[in-house]
Structure formats: C-alpha cells, structure tokens
Coordinates of C-alpha atoms in Angstrom, one line a residue:
X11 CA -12.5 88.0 -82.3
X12 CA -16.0 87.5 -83.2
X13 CA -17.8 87.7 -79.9
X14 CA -21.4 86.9 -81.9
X15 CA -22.0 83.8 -79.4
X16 CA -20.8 85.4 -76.3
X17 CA -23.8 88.0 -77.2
X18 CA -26.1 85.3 -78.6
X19 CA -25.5 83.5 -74.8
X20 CA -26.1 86.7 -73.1
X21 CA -29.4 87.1 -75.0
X22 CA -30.9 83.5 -74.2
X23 CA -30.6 82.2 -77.7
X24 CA -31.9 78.7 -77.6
X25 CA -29.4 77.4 -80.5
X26 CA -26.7 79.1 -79.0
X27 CA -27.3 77.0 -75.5
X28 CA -27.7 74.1 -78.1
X29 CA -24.2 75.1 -79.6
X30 CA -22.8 75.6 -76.0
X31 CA -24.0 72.0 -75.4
X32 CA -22.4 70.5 -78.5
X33 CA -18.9 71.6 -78.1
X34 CA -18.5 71.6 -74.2
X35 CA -21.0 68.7 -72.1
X36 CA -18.5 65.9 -73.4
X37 CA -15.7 68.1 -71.6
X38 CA -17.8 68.9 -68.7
X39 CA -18.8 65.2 -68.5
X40 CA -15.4 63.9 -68.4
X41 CA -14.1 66.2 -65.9
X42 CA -17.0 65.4 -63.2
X43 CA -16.4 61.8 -63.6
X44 CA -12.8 62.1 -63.0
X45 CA -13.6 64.1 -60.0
X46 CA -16.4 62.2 -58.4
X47 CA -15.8 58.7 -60.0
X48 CA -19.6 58.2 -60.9
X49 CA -21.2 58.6 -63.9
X50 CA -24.6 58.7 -62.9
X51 CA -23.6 61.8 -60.9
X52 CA -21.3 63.4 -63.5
X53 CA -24.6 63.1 -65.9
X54 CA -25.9 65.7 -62.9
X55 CA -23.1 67.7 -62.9
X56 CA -23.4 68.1 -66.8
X57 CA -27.1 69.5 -66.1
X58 CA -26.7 71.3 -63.0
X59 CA -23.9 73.2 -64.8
X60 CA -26.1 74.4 -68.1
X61 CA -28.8 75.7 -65.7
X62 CA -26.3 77.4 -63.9
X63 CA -24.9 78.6 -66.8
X64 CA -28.4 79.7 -67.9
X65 CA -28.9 81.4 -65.0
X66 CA -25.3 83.8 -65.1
X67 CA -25.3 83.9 -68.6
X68 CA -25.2 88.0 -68.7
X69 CA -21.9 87.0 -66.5
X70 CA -20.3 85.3 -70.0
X71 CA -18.1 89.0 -70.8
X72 CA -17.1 89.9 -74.2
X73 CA -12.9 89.7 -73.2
X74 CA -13.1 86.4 -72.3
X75 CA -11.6 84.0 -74.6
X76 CA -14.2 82.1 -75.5
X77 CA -16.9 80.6 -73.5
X78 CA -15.0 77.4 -72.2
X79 CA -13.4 78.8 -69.0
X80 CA -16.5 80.3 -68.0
X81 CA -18.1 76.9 -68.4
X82 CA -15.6 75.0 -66.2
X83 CA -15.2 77.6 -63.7
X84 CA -19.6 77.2 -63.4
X85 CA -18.8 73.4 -63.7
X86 CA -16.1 73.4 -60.7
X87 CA -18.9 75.6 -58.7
X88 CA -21.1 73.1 -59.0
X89 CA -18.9 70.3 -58.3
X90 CA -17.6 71.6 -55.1
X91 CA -21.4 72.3 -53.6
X92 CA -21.8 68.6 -54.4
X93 CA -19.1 67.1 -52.5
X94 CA -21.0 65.7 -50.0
X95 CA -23.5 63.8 -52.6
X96 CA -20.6 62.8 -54.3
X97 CA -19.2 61.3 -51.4
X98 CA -22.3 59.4 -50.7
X99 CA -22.1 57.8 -54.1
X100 CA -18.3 57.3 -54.2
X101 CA -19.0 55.0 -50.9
X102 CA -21.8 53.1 -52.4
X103 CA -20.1 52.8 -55.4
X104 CA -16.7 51.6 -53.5
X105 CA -18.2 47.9 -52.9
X106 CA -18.3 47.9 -56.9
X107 CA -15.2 46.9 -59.1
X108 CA -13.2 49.7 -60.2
X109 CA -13.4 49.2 -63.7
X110 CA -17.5 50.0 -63.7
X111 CA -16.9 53.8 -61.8
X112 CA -14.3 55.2 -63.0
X113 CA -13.1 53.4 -66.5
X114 CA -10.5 55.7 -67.7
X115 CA -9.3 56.9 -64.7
X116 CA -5.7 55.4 -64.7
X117 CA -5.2 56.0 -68.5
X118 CA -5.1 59.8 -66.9
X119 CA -3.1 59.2 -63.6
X120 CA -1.3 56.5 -63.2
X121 CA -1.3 54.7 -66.6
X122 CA -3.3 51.3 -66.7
X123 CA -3.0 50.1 -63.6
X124 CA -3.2 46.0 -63.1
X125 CA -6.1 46.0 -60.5
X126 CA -8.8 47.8 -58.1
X127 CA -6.7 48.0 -55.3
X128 CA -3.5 50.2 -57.3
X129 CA -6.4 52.0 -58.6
X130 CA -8.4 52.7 -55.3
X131 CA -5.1 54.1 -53.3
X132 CA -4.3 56.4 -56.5
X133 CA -7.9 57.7 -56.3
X134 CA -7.3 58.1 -52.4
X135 CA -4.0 60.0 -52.8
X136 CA -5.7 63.1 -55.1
X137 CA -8.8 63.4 -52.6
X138 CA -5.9 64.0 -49.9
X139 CA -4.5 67.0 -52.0
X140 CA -5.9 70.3 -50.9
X141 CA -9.2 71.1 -52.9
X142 CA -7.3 74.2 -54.7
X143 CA -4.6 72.0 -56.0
X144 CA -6.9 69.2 -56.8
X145 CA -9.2 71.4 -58.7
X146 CA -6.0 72.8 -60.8
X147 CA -4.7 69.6 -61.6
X148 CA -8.2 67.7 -63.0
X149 CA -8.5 71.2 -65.3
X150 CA -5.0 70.9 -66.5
X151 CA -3.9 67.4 -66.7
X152 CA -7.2 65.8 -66.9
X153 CA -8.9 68.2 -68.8
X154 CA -6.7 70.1 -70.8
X155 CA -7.1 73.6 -69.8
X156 CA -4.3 76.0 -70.3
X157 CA -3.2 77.6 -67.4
X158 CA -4.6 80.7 -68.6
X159 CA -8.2 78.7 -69.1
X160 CA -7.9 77.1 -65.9
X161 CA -7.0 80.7 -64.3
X162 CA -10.0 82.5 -65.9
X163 CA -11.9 79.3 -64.7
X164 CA -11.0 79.4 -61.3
X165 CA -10.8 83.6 -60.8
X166 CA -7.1 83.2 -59.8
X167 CA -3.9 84.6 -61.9
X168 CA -2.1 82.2 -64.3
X169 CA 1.0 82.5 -61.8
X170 CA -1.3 80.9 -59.1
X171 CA -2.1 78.3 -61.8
X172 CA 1.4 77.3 -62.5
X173 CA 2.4 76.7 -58.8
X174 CA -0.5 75.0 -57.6
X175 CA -0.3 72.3 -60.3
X176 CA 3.5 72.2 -59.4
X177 CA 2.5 71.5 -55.8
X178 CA -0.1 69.0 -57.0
X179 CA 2.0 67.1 -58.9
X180 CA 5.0 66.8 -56.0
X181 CA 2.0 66.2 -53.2
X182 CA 0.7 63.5 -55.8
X183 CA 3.7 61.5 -56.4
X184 CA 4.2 61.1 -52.9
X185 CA 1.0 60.7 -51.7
X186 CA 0.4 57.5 -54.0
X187 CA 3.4 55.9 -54.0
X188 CA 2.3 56.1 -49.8
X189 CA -0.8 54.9 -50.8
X190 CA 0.5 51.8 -52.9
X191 CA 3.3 50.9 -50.2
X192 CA 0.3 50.7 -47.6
X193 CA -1.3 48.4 -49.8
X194 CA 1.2 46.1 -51.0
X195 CA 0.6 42.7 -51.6
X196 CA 2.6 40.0 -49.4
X197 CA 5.3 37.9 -51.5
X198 CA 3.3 34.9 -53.6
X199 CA 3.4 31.4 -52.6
X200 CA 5.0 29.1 -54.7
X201 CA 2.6 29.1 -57.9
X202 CA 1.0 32.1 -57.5
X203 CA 1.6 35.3 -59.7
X204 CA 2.4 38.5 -57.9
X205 CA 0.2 41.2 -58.8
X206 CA 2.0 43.9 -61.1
X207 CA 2.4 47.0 -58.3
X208 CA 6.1 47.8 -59.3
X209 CA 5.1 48.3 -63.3
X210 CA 1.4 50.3 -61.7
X211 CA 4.5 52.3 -59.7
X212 CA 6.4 52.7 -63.0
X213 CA 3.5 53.8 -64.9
X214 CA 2.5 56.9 -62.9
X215 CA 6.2 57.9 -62.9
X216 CA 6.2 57.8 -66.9
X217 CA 2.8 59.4 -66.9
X218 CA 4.3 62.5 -64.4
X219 CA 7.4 62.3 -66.8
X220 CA 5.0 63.6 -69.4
X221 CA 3.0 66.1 -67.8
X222 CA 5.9 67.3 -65.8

C-alpha cells in the first residue's frame, strides 16, 4: 500500500488536509447530523474534527488502512464531548417540524416514515441505547463502516464490533416499536384518515430485514 498521504498528513501538507477534506467532510457531515439531528451543529462537528485531526495528525500510523477510521474515530471524539450542546439544540430545534432537522433520517432507520411524531419516537428509541452501541450502529448502518473500520475507529476489536451492533439492533427494534405504541394515534372519526403508524411499523422491520 502506498502510505504517501498517511506521511504527507503527518508532515502538515496543506493539499493533503485539502485531499483529507475532499473525500471524508461529506461522510463526517452525514454522520453528525444523524447523530445530533442538526445541521448547523453537524457543520461544527465537521470543523471541530479537521482541527482535531490537525492537531494528532503524527497519531495517523502507517498500518492503518487508510486514513478514514482515524477520521471517524477523531469525529466520534468530538461528538461525544459535544453531547451536551447537542442537546441544547436538539431541544430548541424539537418545536421545529421534523422534516427541517433531520431530512434523511428515516430513509436510514425506519424507512419514510408518514409524520413527525413516528419520526420523533424512533429518534427517542436510539438516544436510549447505551452510547457504545449507539456509536457502533450510526458507523455501521448509517455510515457504512466495516466492522473492521468502525473497530479501528472506536479502539475496540472487530469481535466487540460485531456484538454491539447485534445488541443495537435487538435493543432498537424494541425500543421503537415501544416508542410508537406510546404514541399511537386514537381510532379516526368517521371521515378522518388514520395516520399510517402500522406501514412506519412495517418499514423499520424491512429496513432491519436488510441490515440484519
């Protein structure tokens, strides 16, 4: 393997930060709006990740893979030391309609989901996993890390990996179909059209069908 860029990283080169940039921020950027649900803050994230990357780049070793784990392990740092901001905007961000903070969301989870409420409860159920499952499952499923990726990522064997998103995906199923149940609509009255929980219900199950 050529390991010209790992070296080029190491050294500071500007157009190899530029590079860096090019092929991994849209990643980056994805993953922290998935996570927090804002984009404003997932635009942060993207930054606060390149200066900490700047910062440890003479951590970037020449047996790793290629520089993408590193990134997202740096990116997962960051996002777990911003929880707390992230929360603040999540909140203020809440009184919004679900379609302006988190867009794609269901396409990743639960399939298209008919309205704000299926898609508030299925963003409730991940924040209840524990953080180490939660932070396997957005690198894997939402991201597309292998489990060897998300391992190097995360500093934990690709064993660890494996059952962790196991355990995220049982804990998920059953902590949104919770969620949904608790949120269920009451029967319509006579000419009104009952909103489309069951199908929401039969998406995620396809979606888990896929990953699982």
């Amino acid at each position: 393997m050529d390991y010209s860029l790992h070296a080029r990283i190491r050294a500071g080169d500007p157009e190899a930060f530029r590079e860096l940039f090019r092929d991994h921020a849209p990643l980056v950027h994805r993953h922290a709006v998935r996570v927090t649900g804002d984009r404003a803050l997932a635009e942060d994230i993207v930054s606060l990740t390149y200066l900490e990357a700047w910062r440890l780049r003479d951590r970037l070793l020449d047996h790793e893979a290629g520089p993408r784990p590193w990134l997202m392990g740096i990116a997962v740092n960051v996002l777990r030391n911003t929880t707390r901001a992230a929360r603040r905007h999540q909140a203020a961000l809440g009184r919004l309609p679900a379609r302006d903070t988190v867009p794609d969301f269901a396409d990743e989870l639960v399939g298209r989901m008919a309205d704000a409420d299926q898609l508030a409860a299925a963003h409730r159920a991940l924040k209840k996993l524990r953080r180490t499952e939660r932070e396997v499952f957005t690198l894997c499923v939402w991201s597309g890390l292998g489990y060897a990726e998300a391992a190097a990522a995360l500093g934990v064997p690709v064993g660890t990996v494996r059952s962790r998103l196991s355990r995220a995906r049982a804990r998920l199923r059953k902590l949104a179909e919770q969620e949904l149940k608790k949120n269920r609509e009451p029967l319509p009255r006579p000419g009104q059209v009952q909103g489309g929980r069951t199908s929401a219900a039969r998406s995620y199950e396809s979606h888990e069908e896929t990953y699982g």
